[in-house]
mmCIF file of C-alpha atoms in Angstrom:
data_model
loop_
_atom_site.group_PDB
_atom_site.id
_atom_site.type_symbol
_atom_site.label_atom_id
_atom_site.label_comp_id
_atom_site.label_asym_id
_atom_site.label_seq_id
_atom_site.Cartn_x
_atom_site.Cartn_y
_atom_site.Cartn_z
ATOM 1 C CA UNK I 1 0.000 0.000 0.000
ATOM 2 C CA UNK I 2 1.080 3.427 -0.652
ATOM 3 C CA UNK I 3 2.318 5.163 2.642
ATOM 4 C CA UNK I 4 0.432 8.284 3.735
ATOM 5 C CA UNK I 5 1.239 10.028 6.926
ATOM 6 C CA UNK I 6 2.290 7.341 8.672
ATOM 7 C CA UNK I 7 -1.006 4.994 7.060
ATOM 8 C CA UNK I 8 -1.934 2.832 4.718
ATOM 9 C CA UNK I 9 -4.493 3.288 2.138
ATOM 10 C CA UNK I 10 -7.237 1.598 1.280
ATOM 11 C CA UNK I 11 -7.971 -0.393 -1.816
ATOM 12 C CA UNK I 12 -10.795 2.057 -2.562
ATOM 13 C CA UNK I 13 -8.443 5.176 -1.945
ATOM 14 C CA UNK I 14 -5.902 3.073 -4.500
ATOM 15 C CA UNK I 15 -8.483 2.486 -7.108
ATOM 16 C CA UNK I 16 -9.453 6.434 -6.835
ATOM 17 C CA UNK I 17 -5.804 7.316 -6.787
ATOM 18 C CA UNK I 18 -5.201 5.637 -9.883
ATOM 19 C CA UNK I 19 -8.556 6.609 -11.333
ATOM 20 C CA UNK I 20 -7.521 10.439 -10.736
ATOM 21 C CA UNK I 21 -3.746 9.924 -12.323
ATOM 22 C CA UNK I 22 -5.441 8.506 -15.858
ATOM 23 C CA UNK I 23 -8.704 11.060 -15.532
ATOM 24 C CA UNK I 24 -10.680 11.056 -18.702
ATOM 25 C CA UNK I 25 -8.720 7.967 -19.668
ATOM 26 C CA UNK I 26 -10.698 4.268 -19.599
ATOM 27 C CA UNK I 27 -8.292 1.783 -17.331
ATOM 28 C CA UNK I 28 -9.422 -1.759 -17.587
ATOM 29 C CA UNK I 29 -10.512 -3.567 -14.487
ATOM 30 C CA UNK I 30 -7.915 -6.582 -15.108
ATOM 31 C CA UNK I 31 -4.897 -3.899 -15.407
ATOM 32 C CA UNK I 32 -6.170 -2.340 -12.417
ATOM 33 C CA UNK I 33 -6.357 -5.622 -10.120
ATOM 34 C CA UNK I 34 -3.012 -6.537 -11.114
ATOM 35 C CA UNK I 35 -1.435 -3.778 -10.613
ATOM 36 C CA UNK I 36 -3.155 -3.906 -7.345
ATOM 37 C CA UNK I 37 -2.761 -7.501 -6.891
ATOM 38 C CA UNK I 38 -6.101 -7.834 -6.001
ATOM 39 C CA UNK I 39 -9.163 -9.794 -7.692
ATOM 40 C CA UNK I 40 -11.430 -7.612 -10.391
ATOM 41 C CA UNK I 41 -14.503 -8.370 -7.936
ATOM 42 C CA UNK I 42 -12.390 -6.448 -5.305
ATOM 43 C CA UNK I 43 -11.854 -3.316 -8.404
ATOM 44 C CA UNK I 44 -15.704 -3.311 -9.012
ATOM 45 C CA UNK I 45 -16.645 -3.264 -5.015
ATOM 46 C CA UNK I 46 -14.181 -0.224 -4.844
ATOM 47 C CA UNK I 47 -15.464 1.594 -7.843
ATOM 48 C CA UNK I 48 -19.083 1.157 -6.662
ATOM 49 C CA UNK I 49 -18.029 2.557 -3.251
ATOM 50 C CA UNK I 50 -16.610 5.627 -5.002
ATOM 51 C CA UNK I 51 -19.775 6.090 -7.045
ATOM 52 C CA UNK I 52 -22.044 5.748 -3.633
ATOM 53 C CA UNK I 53 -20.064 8.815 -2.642
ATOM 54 C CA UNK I 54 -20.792 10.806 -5.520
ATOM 55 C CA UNK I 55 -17.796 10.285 -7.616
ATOM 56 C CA UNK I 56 -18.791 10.086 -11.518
ATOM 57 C CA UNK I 57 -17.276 6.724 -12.872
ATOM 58 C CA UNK I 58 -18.261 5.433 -16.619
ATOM 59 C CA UNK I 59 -17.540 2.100 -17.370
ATOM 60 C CA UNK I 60 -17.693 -0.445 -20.303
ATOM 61 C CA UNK I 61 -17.280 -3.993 -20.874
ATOM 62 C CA UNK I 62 -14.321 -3.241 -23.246
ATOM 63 C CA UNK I 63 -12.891 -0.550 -21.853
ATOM 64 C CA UNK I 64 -13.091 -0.497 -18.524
ATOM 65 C CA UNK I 65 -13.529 2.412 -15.942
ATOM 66 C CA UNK I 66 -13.254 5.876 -15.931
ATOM 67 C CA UNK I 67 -12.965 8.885 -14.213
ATOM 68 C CA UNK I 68 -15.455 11.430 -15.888
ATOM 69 C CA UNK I 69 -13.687 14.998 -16.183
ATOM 70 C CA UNK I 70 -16.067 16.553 -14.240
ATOM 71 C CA UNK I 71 -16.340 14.557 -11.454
ATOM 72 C CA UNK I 72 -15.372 16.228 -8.332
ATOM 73 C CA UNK I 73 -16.121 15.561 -4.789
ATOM 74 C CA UNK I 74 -13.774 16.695 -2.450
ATOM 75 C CA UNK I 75 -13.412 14.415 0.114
ATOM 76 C CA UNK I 76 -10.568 12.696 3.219
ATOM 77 C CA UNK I 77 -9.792 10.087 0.767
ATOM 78 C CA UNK I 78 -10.082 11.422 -2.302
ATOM 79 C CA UNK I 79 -7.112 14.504 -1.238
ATOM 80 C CA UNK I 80 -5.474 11.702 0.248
ATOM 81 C CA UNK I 81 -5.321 9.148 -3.214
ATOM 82 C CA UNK I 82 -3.294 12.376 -5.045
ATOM 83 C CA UNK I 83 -0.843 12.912 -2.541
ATOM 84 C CA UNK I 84 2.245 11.652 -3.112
ATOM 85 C CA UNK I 85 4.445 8.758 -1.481
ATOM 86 C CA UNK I 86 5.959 10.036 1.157
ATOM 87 C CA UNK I 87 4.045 12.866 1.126
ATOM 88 C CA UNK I 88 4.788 16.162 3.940
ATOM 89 C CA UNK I 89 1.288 16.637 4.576
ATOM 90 C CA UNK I 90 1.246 15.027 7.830
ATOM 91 C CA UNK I 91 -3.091 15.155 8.386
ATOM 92 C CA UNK I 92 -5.639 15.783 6.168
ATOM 93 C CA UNK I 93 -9.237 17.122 7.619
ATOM 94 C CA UNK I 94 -11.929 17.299 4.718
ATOM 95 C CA UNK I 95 -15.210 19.402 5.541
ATOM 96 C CA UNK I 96 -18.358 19.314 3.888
ATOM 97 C CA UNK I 97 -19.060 22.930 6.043
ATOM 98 C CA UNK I 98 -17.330 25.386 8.258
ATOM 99 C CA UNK I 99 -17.576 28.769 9.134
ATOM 100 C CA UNK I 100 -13.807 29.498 7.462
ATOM 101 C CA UNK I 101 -10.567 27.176 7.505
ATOM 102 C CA UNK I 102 -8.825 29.399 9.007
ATOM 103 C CA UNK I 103 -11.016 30.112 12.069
ATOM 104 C CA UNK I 104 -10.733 25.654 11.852
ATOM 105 C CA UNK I 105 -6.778 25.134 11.711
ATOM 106 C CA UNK I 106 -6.505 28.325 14.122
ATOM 107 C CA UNK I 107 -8.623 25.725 17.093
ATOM 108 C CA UNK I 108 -6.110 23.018 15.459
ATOM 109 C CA UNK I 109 -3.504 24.740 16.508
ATOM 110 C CA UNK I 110 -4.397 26.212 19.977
ATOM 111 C CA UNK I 111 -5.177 21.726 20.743
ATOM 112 C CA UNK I 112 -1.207 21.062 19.014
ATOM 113 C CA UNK I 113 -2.334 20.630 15.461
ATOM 114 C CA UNK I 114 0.592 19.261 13.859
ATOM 115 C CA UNK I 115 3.202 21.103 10.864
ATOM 116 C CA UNK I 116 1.494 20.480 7.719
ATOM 117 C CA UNK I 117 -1.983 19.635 8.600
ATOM 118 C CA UNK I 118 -4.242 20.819 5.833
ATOM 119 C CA UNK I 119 -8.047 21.690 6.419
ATOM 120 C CA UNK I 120 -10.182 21.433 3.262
ATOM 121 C CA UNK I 121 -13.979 22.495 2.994
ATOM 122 C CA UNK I 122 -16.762 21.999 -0.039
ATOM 123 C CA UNK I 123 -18.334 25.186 2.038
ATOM 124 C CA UNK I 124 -17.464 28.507 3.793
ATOM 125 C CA UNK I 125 -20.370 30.036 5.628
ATOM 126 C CA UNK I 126 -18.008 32.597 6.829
ATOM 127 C CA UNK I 127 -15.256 32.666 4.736
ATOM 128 C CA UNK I 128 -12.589 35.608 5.216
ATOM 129 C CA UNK I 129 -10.170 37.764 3.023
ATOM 130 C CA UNK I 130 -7.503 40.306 4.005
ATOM 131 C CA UNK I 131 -8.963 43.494 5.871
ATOM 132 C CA UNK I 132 -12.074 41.343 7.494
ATOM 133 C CA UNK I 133 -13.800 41.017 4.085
ATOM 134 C CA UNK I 134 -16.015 37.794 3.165
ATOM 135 C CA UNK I 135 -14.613 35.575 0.708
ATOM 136 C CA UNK I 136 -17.234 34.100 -1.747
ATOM 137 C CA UNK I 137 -17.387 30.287 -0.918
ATOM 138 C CA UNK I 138 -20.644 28.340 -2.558
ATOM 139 C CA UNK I 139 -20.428 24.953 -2.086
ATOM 140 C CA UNK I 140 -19.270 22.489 -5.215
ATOM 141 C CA UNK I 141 -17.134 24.740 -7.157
ATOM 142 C CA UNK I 142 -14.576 25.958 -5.212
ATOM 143 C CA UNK I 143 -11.316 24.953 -3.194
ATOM 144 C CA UNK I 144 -11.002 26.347 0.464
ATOM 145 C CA UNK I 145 -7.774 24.869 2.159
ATOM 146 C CA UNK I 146 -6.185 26.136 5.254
ATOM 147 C CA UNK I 147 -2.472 24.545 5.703
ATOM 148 C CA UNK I 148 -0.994 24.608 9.765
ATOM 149 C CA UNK I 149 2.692 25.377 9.591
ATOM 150 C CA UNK I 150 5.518 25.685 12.005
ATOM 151 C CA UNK I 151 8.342 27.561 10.094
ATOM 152 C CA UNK I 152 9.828 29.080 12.997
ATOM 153 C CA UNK I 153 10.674 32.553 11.530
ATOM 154 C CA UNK I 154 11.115 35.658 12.745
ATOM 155 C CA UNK I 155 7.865 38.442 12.696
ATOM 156 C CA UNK I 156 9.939 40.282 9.911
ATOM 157 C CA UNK I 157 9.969 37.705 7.995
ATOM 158 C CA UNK I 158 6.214 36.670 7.919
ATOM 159 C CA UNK I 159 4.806 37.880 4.338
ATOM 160 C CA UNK I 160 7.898 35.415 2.932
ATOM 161 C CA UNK I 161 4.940 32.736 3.872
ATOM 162 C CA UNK I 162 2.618 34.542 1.518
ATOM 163 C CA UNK I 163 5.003 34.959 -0.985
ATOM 164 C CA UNK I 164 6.095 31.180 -0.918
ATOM 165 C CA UNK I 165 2.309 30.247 -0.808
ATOM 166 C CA UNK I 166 1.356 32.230 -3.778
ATOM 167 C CA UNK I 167 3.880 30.533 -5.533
ATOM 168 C CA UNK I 168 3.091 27.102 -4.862
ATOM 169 C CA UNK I 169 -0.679 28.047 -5.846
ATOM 170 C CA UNK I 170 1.026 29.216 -9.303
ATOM 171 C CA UNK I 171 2.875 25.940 -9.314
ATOM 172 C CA UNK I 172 0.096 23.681 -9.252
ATOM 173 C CA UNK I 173 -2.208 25.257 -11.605
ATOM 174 C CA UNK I 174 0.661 25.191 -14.238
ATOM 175 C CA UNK I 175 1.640 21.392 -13.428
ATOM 176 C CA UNK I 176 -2.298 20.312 -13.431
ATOM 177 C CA UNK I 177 -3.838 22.351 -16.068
ATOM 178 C CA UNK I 178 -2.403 24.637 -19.117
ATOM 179 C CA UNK I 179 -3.166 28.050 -17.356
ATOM 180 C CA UNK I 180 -0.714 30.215 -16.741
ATOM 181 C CA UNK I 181 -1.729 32.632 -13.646
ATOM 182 C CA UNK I 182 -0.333 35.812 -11.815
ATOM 183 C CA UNK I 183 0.075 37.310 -9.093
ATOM 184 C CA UNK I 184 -1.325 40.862 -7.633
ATOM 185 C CA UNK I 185 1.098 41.606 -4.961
ATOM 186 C CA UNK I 186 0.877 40.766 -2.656
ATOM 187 C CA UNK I 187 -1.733 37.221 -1.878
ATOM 188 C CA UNK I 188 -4.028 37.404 -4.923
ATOM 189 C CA UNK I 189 -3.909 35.244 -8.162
ATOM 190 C CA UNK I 190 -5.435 36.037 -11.054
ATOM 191 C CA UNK I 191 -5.982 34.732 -14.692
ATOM 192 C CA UNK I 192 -6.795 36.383 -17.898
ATOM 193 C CA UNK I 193 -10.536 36.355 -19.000
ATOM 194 C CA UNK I 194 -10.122 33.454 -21.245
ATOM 195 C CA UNK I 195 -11.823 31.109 -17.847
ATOM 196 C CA UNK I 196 -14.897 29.851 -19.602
ATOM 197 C CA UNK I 197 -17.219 32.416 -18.187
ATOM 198 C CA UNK I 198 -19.676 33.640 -20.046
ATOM 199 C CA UNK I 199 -18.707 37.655 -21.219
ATOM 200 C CA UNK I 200 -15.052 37.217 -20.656
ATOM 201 C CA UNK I 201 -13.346 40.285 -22.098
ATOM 202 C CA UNK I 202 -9.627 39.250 -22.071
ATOM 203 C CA UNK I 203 -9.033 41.023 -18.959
ATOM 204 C CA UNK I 204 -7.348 39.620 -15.628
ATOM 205 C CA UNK I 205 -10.050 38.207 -13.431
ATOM 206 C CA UNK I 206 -9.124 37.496 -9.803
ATOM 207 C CA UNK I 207 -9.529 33.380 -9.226
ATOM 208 C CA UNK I 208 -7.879 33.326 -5.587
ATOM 209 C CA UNK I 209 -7.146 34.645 -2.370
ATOM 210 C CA UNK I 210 -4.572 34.068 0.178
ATOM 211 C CA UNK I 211 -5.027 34.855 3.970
ATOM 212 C CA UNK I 212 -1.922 34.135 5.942
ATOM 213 C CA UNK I 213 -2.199 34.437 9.770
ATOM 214 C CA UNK I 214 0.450 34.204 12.608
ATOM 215 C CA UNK I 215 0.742 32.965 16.051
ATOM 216 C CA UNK I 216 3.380 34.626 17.764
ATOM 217 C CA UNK I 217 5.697 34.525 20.431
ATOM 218 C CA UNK I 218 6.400 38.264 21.932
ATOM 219 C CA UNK I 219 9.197 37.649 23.921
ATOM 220 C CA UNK I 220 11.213 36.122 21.288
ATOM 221 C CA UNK I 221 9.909 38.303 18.602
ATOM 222 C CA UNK I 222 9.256 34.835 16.605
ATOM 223 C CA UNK I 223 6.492 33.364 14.710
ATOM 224 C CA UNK I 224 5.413 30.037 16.254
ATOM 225 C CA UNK I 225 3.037 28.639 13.930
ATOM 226 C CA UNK I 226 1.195 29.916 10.897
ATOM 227 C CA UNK I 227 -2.336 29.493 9.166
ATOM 228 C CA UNK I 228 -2.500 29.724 5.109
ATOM 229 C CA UNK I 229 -5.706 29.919 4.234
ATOM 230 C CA UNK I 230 -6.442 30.102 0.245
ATOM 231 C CA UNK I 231 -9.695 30.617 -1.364
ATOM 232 C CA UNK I 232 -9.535 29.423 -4.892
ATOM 233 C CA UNK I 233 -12.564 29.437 -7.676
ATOM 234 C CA UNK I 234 -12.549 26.470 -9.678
ATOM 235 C CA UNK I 235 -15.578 25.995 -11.659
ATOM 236 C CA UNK I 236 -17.791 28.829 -9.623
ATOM 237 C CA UNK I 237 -19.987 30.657 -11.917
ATOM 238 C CA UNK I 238 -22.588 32.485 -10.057
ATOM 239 C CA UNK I 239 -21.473 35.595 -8.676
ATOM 240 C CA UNK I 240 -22.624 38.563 -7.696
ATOM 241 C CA UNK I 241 -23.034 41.320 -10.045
ATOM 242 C CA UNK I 242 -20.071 43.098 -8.239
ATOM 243 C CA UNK I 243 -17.801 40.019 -8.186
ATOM 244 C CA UNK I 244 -19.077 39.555 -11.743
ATOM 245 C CA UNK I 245 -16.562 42.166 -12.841
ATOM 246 C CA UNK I 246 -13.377 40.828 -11.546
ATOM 247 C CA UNK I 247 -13.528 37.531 -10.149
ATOM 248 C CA UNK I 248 -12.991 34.512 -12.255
ATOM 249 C CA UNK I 249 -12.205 30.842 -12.326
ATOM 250 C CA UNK I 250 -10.126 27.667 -13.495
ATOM 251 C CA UNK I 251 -11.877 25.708 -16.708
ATOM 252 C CA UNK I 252 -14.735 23.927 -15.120
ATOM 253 C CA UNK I 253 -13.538 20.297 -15.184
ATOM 254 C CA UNK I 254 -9.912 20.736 -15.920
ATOM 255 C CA UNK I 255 -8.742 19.124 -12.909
ATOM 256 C CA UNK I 256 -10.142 17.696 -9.867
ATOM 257 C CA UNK I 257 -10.353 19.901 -6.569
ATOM 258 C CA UNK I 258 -8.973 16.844 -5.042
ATOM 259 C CA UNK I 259 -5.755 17.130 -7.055
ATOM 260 C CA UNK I 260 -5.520 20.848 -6.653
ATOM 261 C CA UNK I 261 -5.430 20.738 -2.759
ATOM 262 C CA UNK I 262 -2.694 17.889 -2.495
ATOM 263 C CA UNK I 263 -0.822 19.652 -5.177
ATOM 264 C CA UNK I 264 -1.034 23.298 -3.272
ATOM 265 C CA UNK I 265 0.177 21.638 0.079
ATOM 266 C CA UNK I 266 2.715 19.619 -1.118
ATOM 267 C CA UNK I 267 4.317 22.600 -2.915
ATOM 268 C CA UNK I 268 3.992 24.560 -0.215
ATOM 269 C CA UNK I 269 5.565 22.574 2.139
ATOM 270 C CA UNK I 270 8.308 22.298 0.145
ATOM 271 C CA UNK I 271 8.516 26.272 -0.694
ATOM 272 C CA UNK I 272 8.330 26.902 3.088
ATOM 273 C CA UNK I 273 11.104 24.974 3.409
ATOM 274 C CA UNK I 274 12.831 27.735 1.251
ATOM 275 C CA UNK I 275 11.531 31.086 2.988
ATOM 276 C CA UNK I 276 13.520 33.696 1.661
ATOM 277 C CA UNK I 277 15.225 31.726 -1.080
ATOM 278 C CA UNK I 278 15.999 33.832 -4.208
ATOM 279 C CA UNK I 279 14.663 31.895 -6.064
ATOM 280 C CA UNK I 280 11.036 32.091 -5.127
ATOM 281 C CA UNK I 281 11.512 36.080 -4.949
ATOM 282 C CA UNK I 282 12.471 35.658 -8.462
ATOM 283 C CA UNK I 283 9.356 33.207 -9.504
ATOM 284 C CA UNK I 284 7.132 35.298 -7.423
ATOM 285 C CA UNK I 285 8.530 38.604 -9.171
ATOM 286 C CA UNK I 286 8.446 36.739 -12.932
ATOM 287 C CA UNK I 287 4.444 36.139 -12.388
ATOM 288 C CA UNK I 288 4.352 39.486 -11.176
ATOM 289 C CA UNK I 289 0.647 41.349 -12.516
ATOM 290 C CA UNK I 290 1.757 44.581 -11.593
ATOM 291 C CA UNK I 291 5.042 45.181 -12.709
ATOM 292 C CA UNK I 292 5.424 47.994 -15.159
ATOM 293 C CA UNK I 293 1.991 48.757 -14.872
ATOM 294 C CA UNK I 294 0.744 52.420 -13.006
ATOM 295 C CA UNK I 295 -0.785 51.805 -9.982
ATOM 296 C CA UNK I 296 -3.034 53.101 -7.049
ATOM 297 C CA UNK I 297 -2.378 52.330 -3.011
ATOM 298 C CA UNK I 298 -2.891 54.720 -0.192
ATOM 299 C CA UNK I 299 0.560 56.278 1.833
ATOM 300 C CA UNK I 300 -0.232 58.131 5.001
ATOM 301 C CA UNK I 301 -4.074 58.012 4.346
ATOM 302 C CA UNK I 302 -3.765 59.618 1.048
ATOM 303 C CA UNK I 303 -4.377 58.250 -2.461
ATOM 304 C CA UNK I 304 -1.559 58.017 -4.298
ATOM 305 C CA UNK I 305 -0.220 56.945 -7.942
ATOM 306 C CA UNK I 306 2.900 55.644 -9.122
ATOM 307 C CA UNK I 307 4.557 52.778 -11.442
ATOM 308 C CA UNK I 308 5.089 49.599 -10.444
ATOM 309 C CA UNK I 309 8.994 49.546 -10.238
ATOM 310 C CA UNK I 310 9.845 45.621 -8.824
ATOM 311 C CA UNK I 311 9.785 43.310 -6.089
ATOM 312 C CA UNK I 312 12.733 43.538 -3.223
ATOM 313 C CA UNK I 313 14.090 40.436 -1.442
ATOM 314 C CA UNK I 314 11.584 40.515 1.326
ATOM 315 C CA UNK I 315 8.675 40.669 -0.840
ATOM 316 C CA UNK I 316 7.763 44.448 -0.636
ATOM 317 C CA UNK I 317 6.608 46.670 -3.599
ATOM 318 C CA UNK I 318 8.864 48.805 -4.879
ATOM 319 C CA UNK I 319 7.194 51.999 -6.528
ATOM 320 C CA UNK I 320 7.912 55.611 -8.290
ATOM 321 C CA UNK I 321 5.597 58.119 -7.713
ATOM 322 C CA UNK I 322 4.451 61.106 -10.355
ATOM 323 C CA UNK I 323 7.092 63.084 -8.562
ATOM 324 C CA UNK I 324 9.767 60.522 -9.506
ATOM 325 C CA UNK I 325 10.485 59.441 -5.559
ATOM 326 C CA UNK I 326 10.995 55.608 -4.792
ATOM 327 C CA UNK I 327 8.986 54.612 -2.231
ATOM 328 C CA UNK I 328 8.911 50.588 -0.663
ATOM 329 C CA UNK I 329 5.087 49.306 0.224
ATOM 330 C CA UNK I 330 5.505 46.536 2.909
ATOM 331 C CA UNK I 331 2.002 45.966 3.139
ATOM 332 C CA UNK I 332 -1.441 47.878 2.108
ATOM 333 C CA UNK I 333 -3.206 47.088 -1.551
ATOM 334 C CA UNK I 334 -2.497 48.030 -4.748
ATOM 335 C CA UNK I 335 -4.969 48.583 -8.075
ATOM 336 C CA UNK I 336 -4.176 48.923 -11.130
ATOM 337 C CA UNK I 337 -4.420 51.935 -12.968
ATOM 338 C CA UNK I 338 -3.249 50.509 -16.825
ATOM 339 C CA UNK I 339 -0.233 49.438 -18.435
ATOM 340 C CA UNK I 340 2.825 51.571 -19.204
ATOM 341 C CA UNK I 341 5.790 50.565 -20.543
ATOM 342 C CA UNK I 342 9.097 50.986 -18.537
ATOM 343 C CA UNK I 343 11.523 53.678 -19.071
#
C-alpha cells in the first residue's frame, strides 16, 4: 500500500488514486487488479463505493472504468489518493461545512495541530479575506484549504509565507492544467478572461485569495506557527453582479479539486522549506501582474499613484511616484491603474 502520513491506504483510496492519475482515460478492471494484486470483484466493489459517494465513474465492458472529467467531490480520501508517497502533509481534515478554515486550523492549533496539517472544505459560511472582508465560498465549485505550519521565523519575515504560498498556488495550476496565472502583490492570483465564463473580455479576473495568519511569540519576537488559508474558484460561476466584474475561475472540469489541494500543500511545504530563497523572490517577481503597470495604493491616508517599479528580497513593492520618488510598500493594496511601458 502506498504510505500516507504514517497509514496505509485503502484499496478504494488506491483504485481512486489511480482513477484520478489517468482522468478522462478508460483503465481496464484486469490492469487495475493486477497492478493492485487484487481480484477484479475487489476493483468493481471499490469503484461502486466511489460512485455511492458521488464520484462520476463510466464504465464499459471493453474498456473499462473511468474517471469522468467533471467529477469532483472533495473528500478525506479522495485529497489523500493524489498525494504523493511520502508525502509532507502530515493530516488531512476534509469538511463538507465550516464557518472558514482558518477560524478551523486556528482551534487546530491552539489543541497542538501538527506542521502540515491541511483543512479542506466543499463550504465557507463565513469565509474571510484580508482586511475582514467575506470571501465568496458556494459549495461544489470551489477549493477552500487552510495549511498549519511551524516555520519558525522571525515576525519580519512573515509575508515570505505569503510569498512562498502564492507561488506554490502558481505551481500547481501550471503542473495540473495549461493556465498560466499571476500574481497581484501581494496574496491574490489572477488569470486572464479566457476562464470559460460567459462575457469574458480578455481582462485579468481574480480566481484566488490568500489569507496568511500568525501565532506569535512576543518575547522572542518569533512566529510560532502559521495558518495559510487560500480561497480558490474552480468551476464557480454564479457571482454577484459586483464580483461579476473581476472575479474569475479555473476551466470547469480541468482538474479535480482533489488534485488541486494535495498539489497546493505539497508545494507549499516544500517552498516553506525555502523562505527567503531567491529563487522564489524571483518566480514570485516573474508572475508578477503589476510590474510595469501604473498603480493606485494609499501612503499616510492619502491616495496616491505611481509605477510599479519591482519586487525587493523581502517581498515588498517597490514603486515611483508622479514626482519621480521611490517609495517601498511593505504591506497595504495596490490597483491597477493601466499598463505603461518601462523607461
Amino acid at each position: 500500500m502506498f504510505g500516507y502520513g504514517g497509514a496505509e491506504m485503502s484499496l478504494k483510496d488506491e483504485v481512486l488514486r489511480m482513477l484520478e492519475d489517468h482522468r478522462g482515460e478508460a483503465l481496464s478492471g484486469e490492469s487495475v487488479a493486477e497492478r493492485l494484486s487484487v481480484s477484479r470483484a475487489s476493483v468493481w466493489k471499490a469503484v461502486r463505493a466511489l460512485r455511492e459517494e458521488g464520484h462520476k465513474i463510466g464504465a464499459s465492458t471493453r474498456r473499462g472504468y473511468r474517471m469522468e472529467p467533471d467529477s469532483d467531490v472533495l473528500s478525506e480520501e479522495g485529497i489523500r489518493a493524489c498525494l504523493s508517497e511520502g508525502s509532507p502533509v502530515r493530516g488531512v481534515v476534509c469538511l463538507a461545512s465550516v464557518d472558514s478554515t482558518n477560524t478551523y486550523a486556528k482551534g487546530l492549533v491552539l489543541s497542538g495541530g501538527a506542521h502540515g496539517t491541511l483543512v479542506a472544505a466543499d463550504r465557507q459560511t463565513a469565509g474571510r479575506g484580508r482586511r475582514g472582508r467575506s470571501f465568496f465560498s458556494p459549495p461544489g465549485t470551489g477549493l477552500y484549504m487552510s495549511l498549519i505550519l511551524r516555520p519558525l521565523i522571525e515576525l519580519e519575515r512573515f509575508q515570505a509565507v505569503t510569498i512562498a504560498a502564492a507561488v506554490a498556488v502558481c505551481r500547481t495550476i501550471e503542473a495540473l492544467t495549461c493556465r498560466r496565472p499571476r500574481i497581484k502583490w501581494v496574496n491574490d492570483i489572477y488569470l486572464d478572461g479566457g476562464n470559460g465564463l460567459e462575457g469574458a473580455d480578455g481582462e485579468e479576473r481574480k480566481i484566488c485569495g490568500i489569507l496568511t495568519e500568525a501565532v506569535s511569540d512576543v518575547e522572542s519576537g518569533t512566529i510560532e506557527s502559521v495558518v495559510v488559508g487560500i480561497g480558490l474558484n474552480v468551476s464557480t460561476r454564479d457571482f454577484s453582479p459586483d464580483l461579476a466584474r473581476i472575479a474569475g475561475s479555473l476551466l470547469p472540469g480541468s482538474v479535480s479539486r482533489n488534485r488541486l489541494a494535495a498539489g497546493i500543500a505539497e508545494r507549499l511545504m516544500d517552498c516553506q522549506e525555502r523562505l527567503g530563497d531567491p529563487e522564489l523572490i524571483r518566480e514570485y517577481r516573474d508572475r508578477s501582474l503589476l510590474l510595469g503597470r501604473e498603480v493606485r495604493f494609499m501612503r499616510d491616508g492619502a491616495e496616491c499613484r505611481g509605477l510599479a517599479l519591482d519586487i525587493d528580497a523581502q517581498g515588498c513593492l517597490l514603486l515611483r511616484e508622479e514626482d519621480g520618488t521611490v517609495v517601498t510598500l511593505r504591506s497595504g493594496e495596490v490597483h491597477q491603474v493601466r499598463p505603461v511601458r518601462m523607461h
